[in-house]
Amino acid sequence: MNFDPKLGSFLLGLVCAVSGWVVWWVNKIKFEKQQASLERQQAIQEAKIAAEKAVNDKRDFNHLIGNQKQISDNIAYGFKDIENQCTMINENLQEIKSYLIRNQKTDK
């Protein structure tokens, strides 16, 4: 059996080309898996950030509602206090008026 160098170089080139193609595909698959993993991690981080922002926004809104309720309660308490003071002043004025009427000297 004779060894044909042309056939040998063709087979060697074919084996090298196929092995290069296989290595290229393996690397491409690894790269795509890494990209998919990276994209998944980024999506998870973005979702986590969005969820934290939503929780923080809701907490801040609830704080604002609580603050508004406290302000409203304090305003109502202030008006109630003013009303009580006005009532006390009115009672004192009536006492003074009745005292003045009672002790009024008649010049007839």
mmCIF file with all atom_site columns, C-alpha atoms in Angstrom:
data_model
loop_
_atom_site.group_PDB
_atom_site.id
_atom_site.type_symbol
_atom_site.label_atom_id
_atom_site.label_alt_id
_atom_site.label_comp_id
_atom_site.label_asym_id
_atom_site.label_entity_id
_atom_site.label_seq_id
_atom_site.pdbx_PDB_ins_code
_atom_site.Cartn_x
_atom_site.Cartn_y
_atom_site.Cartn_z
_atom_site.occupancy
_atom_site.B_iso_or_equiv
_atom_site.pdbx_formal_charge
_atom_site.auth_seq_id
_atom_site.auth_comp_id
_atom_site.auth_asym_id
_atom_site.auth_atom_id
_atom_site.pdbx_PDB_model_num
ATOM 1   C CA . MET A 1 1   ? 0.000   0.000   0.000  1.00 0.00 ? 1   MET A CA 1
ATOM 2   C CA . ASN A 1 2   ? 1.359   3.328   -1.040 1.00 0.00 ? 2   ASN A CA 1
ATOM 3   C CA . PHE A 1 3   ? 1.096   6.449   1.054  1.00 0.00 ? 3   PHE A CA 1
ATOM 4   C CA . ASP A 1 4   ? -0.330  9.341   -0.929 1.00 0.00 ? 4   ASP A CA 1
ATOM 5   C CA . PRO A 1 5   ? 0.993   12.630  0.482  1.00 0.00 ? 5   PRO A CA 1
ATOM 6   C CA . LYS A 1 6   ? -1.847  14.620  -1.126 1.00 0.00 ? 6   LYS A CA 1
ATOM 7   C CA . LEU A 1 7   ? -4.441  12.465  0.584  1.00 0.00 ? 7   LEU A CA 1
ATOM 8   C CA . GLY A 1 8   ? -2.503  12.655  3.869  1.00 0.00 ? 8   GLY A CA 1
ATOM 9   C CA . SER A 1 9   ? -2.289  16.457  3.740  1.00 0.00 ? 9   SER A CA 1
ATOM 10  C CA . PHE A 1 10  ? -5.979  16.642  2.825  1.00 0.00 ? 10  PHE A CA 1
ATOM 11  C CA . LEU A 1 11  ? -6.943  14.435  5.788  1.00 0.00 ? 11  LEU A CA 1
ATOM 12  C CA . LEU A 1 12  ? -4.651  16.375  8.117  1.00 0.00 ? 12  LEU A CA 1
ATOM 13  C CA . GLY A 1 13  ? -6.155  19.685  6.932  1.00 0.00 ? 13  GLY A CA 1
ATOM 14  C CA . LEU A 1 14  ? -9.677  18.262  7.305  1.00 0.00 ? 14  LEU A CA 1
ATOM 15  C CA . VAL A 1 15  ? -8.951  17.044  10.844 1.00 0.00 ? 15  VAL A CA 1
ATOM 16  C CA . CYS A 1 16  ? -7.471  20.435  11.768 1.00 0.00 ? 16  CYS A CA 1
ATOM 17  C CA . ALA A 1 17  ? -10.402 22.298  10.243 1.00 0.00 ? 17  ALA A CA 1
ATOM 18  C CA . VAL A 1 18  ? -12.957 20.088  12.016 1.00 0.00 ? 18  VAL A CA 1
ATOM 19  C CA . SER A 1 19  ? -11.130 20.364  15.334 1.00 0.00 ? 19  SER A CA 1
ATOM 20  C CA . GLY A 1 20  ? -10.949 24.159  14.932 1.00 0.00 ? 20  GLY A CA 1
ATOM 21  C CA . TRP A 1 21  ? -14.654 24.238  14.143 1.00 0.00 ? 21  TRP A CA 1
ATOM 22  C CA . VAL A 1 22  ? -15.432 22.113  17.215 1.00 0.00 ? 22  VAL A CA 1
ATOM 23  C CA . VAL A 1 23  ? -13.316 24.358  19.454 1.00 0.00 ? 23  VAL A CA 1
ATOM 24  C CA . TRP A 1 24  ? -14.992 27.441  17.993 1.00 0.00 ? 24  TRP A CA 1
ATOM 25  C CA . TRP A 1 25  ? -18.478 26.022  18.679 1.00 0.00 ? 25  TRP A CA 1
ATOM 26  C CA . VAL A 1 26  ? -17.557 24.986  22.218 1.00 0.00 ? 26  VAL A CA 1
ATOM 27  C CA . ASN A 1 27  ? -16.212 28.459  22.944 1.00 0.00 ? 27  ASN A CA 1
ATOM 28  C CA . LYS A 1 28  ? -19.268 30.060  21.351 1.00 0.00 ? 28  LYS A CA 1
ATOM 29  C CA . ILE A 1 29  ? -21.616 27.971  23.511 1.00 0.00 ? 29  ILE A CA 1
ATOM 30  C CA . LYS A 1 30  ? -19.614 28.823  26.643 1.00 0.00 ? 30  LYS A CA 1
ATOM 31  C CA . PHE A 1 31  ? -19.684 32.518  25.732 1.00 0.00 ? 31  PHE A CA 1
ATOM 32  C CA . GLU A 1 32  ? -23.441 32.442  25.091 1.00 0.00 ? 32  GLU A CA 1
ATOM 33  C CA . LYS A 1 33  ? -24.013 30.708  28.447 1.00 0.00 ? 33  LYS A CA 1
ATOM 34  C CA . GLN A 1 34  ? -21.882 33.338  30.175 1.00 0.00 ? 34  GLN A CA 1
ATOM 35  C CA . GLN A 1 35  ? -23.786 36.120  28.426 1.00 0.00 ? 35  GLN A CA 1
ATOM 36  C CA . ALA A 1 36  ? -27.125 34.560  29.362 1.00 0.00 ? 36  ALA A CA 1
ATOM 37  C CA . SER A 1 37  ? -25.982 34.183  32.962 1.00 0.00 ? 37  SER A CA 1
ATOM 38  C CA . LEU A 1 38  ? -24.757 37.772  33.028 1.00 0.00 ? 38  LEU A CA 1
ATOM 39  C CA . GLU A 1 39  ? -28.006 39.049  31.518 1.00 0.00 ? 39  GLU A CA 1
ATOM 40  C CA . ARG A 1 40  ? -29.996 37.008  34.043 1.00 0.00 ? 40  ARG A CA 1
ATOM 41  C CA . GLN A 1 41  ? -27.936 38.446  36.916 1.00 0.00 ? 41  GLN A CA 1
ATOM 42  C CA . GLN A 1 42  ? -28.456 41.972  35.596 1.00 0.00 ? 42  GLN A CA 1
ATOM 43  C CA . ALA A 1 43  ? -32.203 41.366  35.261 1.00 0.00 ? 43  ALA A CA 1
ATOM 44  C CA . ILE A 1 44  ? -32.327 40.029  38.827 1.00 0.00 ? 44  ILE A CA 1
ATOM 45  C CA . GLN A 1 45  ? -30.402 43.060  40.110 1.00 0.00 ? 45  GLN A CA 1
ATOM 46  C CA . GLU A 1 46  ? -32.695 45.442  38.223 1.00 0.00 ? 46  GLU A CA 1
ATOM 47  C CA . ALA A 1 47  ? -35.773 43.662  39.592 1.00 0.00 ? 47  ALA A CA 1
ATOM 48  C CA . LYS A 1 48  ? -34.314 43.801  43.107 1.00 0.00 ? 48  LYS A CA 1
ATOM 49  C CA . ILE A 1 49  ? -33.588 47.522  42.765 1.00 0.00 ? 49  ILE A CA 1
ATOM 50  C CA . ALA A 1 50  ? -37.097 48.162  41.419 1.00 0.00 ? 50  ALA A CA 1
ATOM 51  C CA . ALA A 1 51  ? -38.650 46.180  44.280 1.00 0.00 ? 51  ALA A CA 1
ATOM 52  C CA . GLU A 1 52  ? -36.571 48.033  46.885 1.00 0.00 ? 52  GLU A CA 1
ATOM 53  C CA . LYS A 1 53  ? -37.540 51.349  45.308 1.00 0.00 ? 53  LYS A CA 1
ATOM 54  C CA . ALA A 1 54  ? -41.220 50.387  45.379 1.00 0.00 ? 54  ALA A CA 1
ATOM 55  C CA . VAL A 1 55  ? -40.960 49.400  49.058 1.00 0.00 ? 55  VAL A CA 1
ATOM 56  C CA . ASN A 1 56  ? -39.099 52.619  49.901 1.00 0.00 ? 56  ASN A CA 1
ATOM 57  C CA . ASP A 1 57  ? -41.619 54.725  47.980 1.00 0.00 ? 57  ASP A CA 1
ATOM 58  C CA . LYS A 1 58  ? -44.522 53.043  49.769 1.00 0.00 ? 58  LYS A CA 1
ATOM 59  C CA . ARG A 1 59  ? -42.825 53.512  53.154 1.00 0.00 ? 59  ARG A CA 1
ATOM 60  C CA . ASP A 1 60  ? -42.185 57.185  52.392 1.00 0.00 ? 60  ASP A CA 1
ATOM 61  C CA . PHE A 1 61  ? -45.785 57.647  51.275 1.00 0.00 ? 61  PHE A CA 1
ATOM 62  C CA . ASN A 1 62  ? -47.060 56.018  54.463 1.00 0.00 ? 62  ASN A CA 1
ATOM 63  C CA . HIS A 1 63  ? -44.808 58.341  56.483 1.00 0.00 ? 63  HIS A CA 1
ATOM 64  C CA . LEU A 1 64  ? -46.291 61.309  54.632 1.00 0.00 ? 64  LEU A CA 1
ATOM 65  C CA . ILE A 1 65  ? -49.799 60.066  55.370 1.00 0.00 ? 65  ILE A CA 1
ATOM 66  C CA . GLY A 1 66  ? -48.909 59.675  59.058 1.00 0.00 ? 66  GLY A CA 1
ATOM 67  C CA . ASN A 1 67  ? -47.348 63.133  59.142 1.00 0.00 ? 67  ASN A CA 1
ATOM 68  C CA . GLN A 1 68  ? -50.413 64.640  57.478 1.00 0.00 ? 68  GLN A CA 1
ATOM 69  C CA . LYS A 1 69  ? -52.678 62.923  60.028 1.00 0.00 ? 69  LYS A CA 1
ATOM 70  C CA . GLN A 1 70  ? -50.572 64.238  62.911 1.00 0.00 ? 70  GLN A CA 1
ATOM 71  C CA . ILE A 1 71  ? -50.667 67.748  61.460 1.00 0.00 ? 71  ILE A CA 1
ATOM 72  C CA . SER A 1 72  ? -54.451 67.533  61.048 1.00 0.00 ? 72  SER A CA 1
ATOM 73  C CA . ASP A 1 73  ? -54.870 66.224  64.601 1.00 0.00 ? 73  ASP A CA 1
ATOM 74  C CA . ASN A 1 74  ? -52.670 69.010  65.986 1.00 0.00 ? 74  ASN A CA 1
ATOM 75  C CA . ILE A 1 75  ? -54.576 71.671  64.046 1.00 0.00 ? 75  ILE A CA 1
ATOM 76  C CA . ALA A 1 76  ? -57.865 70.268  65.374 1.00 0.00 ? 76  ALA A CA 1
ATOM 77  C CA . TYR A 1 77  ? -56.422 70.223  68.893 1.00 0.00 ? 77  TYR A CA 1
ATOM 78  C CA . GLY A 1 78  ? -55.254 73.840  68.452 1.00 0.00 ? 78  GLY A CA 1
ATOM 79  C CA . PHE A 1 79  ? -58.712 74.969  67.315 1.00 0.00 ? 79  PHE A CA 1
ATOM 80  C CA . LYS A 1 80  ? -60.309 73.099  70.206 1.00 0.00 ? 80  LYS A CA 1
ATOM 81  C CA . ASP A 1 81  ? -57.939 74.858  72.607 1.00 0.00 ? 81  ASP A CA 1
ATOM 82  C CA . ILE A 1 82  ? -58.734 78.237  71.040 1.00 0.00 ? 82  ILE A CA 1
ATOM 83  C CA . GLU A 1 83  ? -62.463 77.449  71.325 1.00 0.00 ? 83  GLU A CA 1
ATOM 84  C CA . ASN A 1 84  ? -62.038 76.559  75.016 1.00 0.00 ? 84  ASN A CA 1
ATOM 85  C CA . GLN A 1 85  ? -60.120 79.786  75.640 1.00 0.00 ? 85  GLN A CA 1
ATOM 86  C CA . CYS A 1 86  ? -62.820 81.802  73.849 1.00 0.00 ? 86  CYS A CA 1
ATOM 87  C CA . THR A 1 87  ? -65.466 80.117  75.993 1.00 0.00 ? 87  THR A CA 1
ATOM 88  C CA . MET A 1 88  ? -63.526 80.946  79.155 1.00 0.00 ? 88  MET A CA 1
ATOM 89  C CA . ILE A 1 89  ? -63.082 84.571  78.023 1.00 0.00 ? 89  ILE A CA 1
ATOM 90  C CA . ASN A 1 90  ? -66.806 84.786  77.240 1.00 0.00 ? 90  ASN A CA 1
ATOM 91  C CA . GLU A 1 91  ? -67.680 83.427  80.706 1.00 0.00 ? 91  GLU A CA 1
ATOM 92  C CA . ASN A 1 92  ? -65.278 85.901  82.336 1.00 0.00 ? 92  ASN A CA 1
ATOM 93  C CA . LEU A 1 93  ? -66.764 88.781  80.340 1.00 0.00 ? 93  LEU A CA 1
ATOM 94  C CA . GLN A 1 94  ? -70.266 87.751  81.391 1.00 0.00 ? 94  GLN A CA 1
ATOM 95  C CA . GLU A 1 95  ? -69.173 87.672  85.040 1.00 0.00 ? 95  GLU A CA 1
ATOM 96  C CA . ILE A 1 96  ? -67.608 91.128  84.683 1.00 0.00 ? 96  ILE A CA 1
ATOM 97  C CA . LYS A 1 97  ? -70.738 92.435  82.947 1.00 0.00 ? 97  LYS A CA 1
ATOM 98  C CA . SER A 1 98  ? -73.023 91.001  85.618 1.00 0.00 ? 98  SER A CA 1
ATOM 99  C CA . TYR A 1 99  ? -70.770 92.435  88.348 1.00 0.00 ? 99  TYR A CA 1
ATOM 100 C CA . LEU A 1 100 ? -70.848 95.858  86.705 1.00 0.00 ? 100 LEU A CA 1
ATOM 101 C CA . ILE A 1 101 ? -74.619 95.726  86.258 1.00 0.00 ? 101 ILE A CA 1
ATOM 102 C CA . ARG A 1 102 ? -75.122 94.635  89.854 1.00 0.00 ? 102 ARG A CA 1
ATOM 103 C CA . ASN A 1 103 ? -72.877 97.308  91.326 1.00 0.00 ? 103 ASN A CA 1
ATOM 104 C CA . GLN A 1 104 ? -73.926 100.100 89.019 1.00 0.00 ? 104 GLN A CA 1
ATOM 105 C CA . LYS A 1 105 ? -74.836 103.284 90.817 1.00 0.00 ? 105 LYS A CA 1
ATOM 106 C CA . THR A 1 106 ? -78.006 104.904 89.786 1.00 0.00 ? 106 THR A CA 1
ATOM 107 C CA . ASP A 1 107 ? -77.958 108.683 89.541 1.00 0.00 ? 107 ASP A CA 1
ATOM 108 C CA . LYS A 1 108 ? -81.657 109.328 89.663 1.00 0.00 ? 108 LYS A CA 1
#
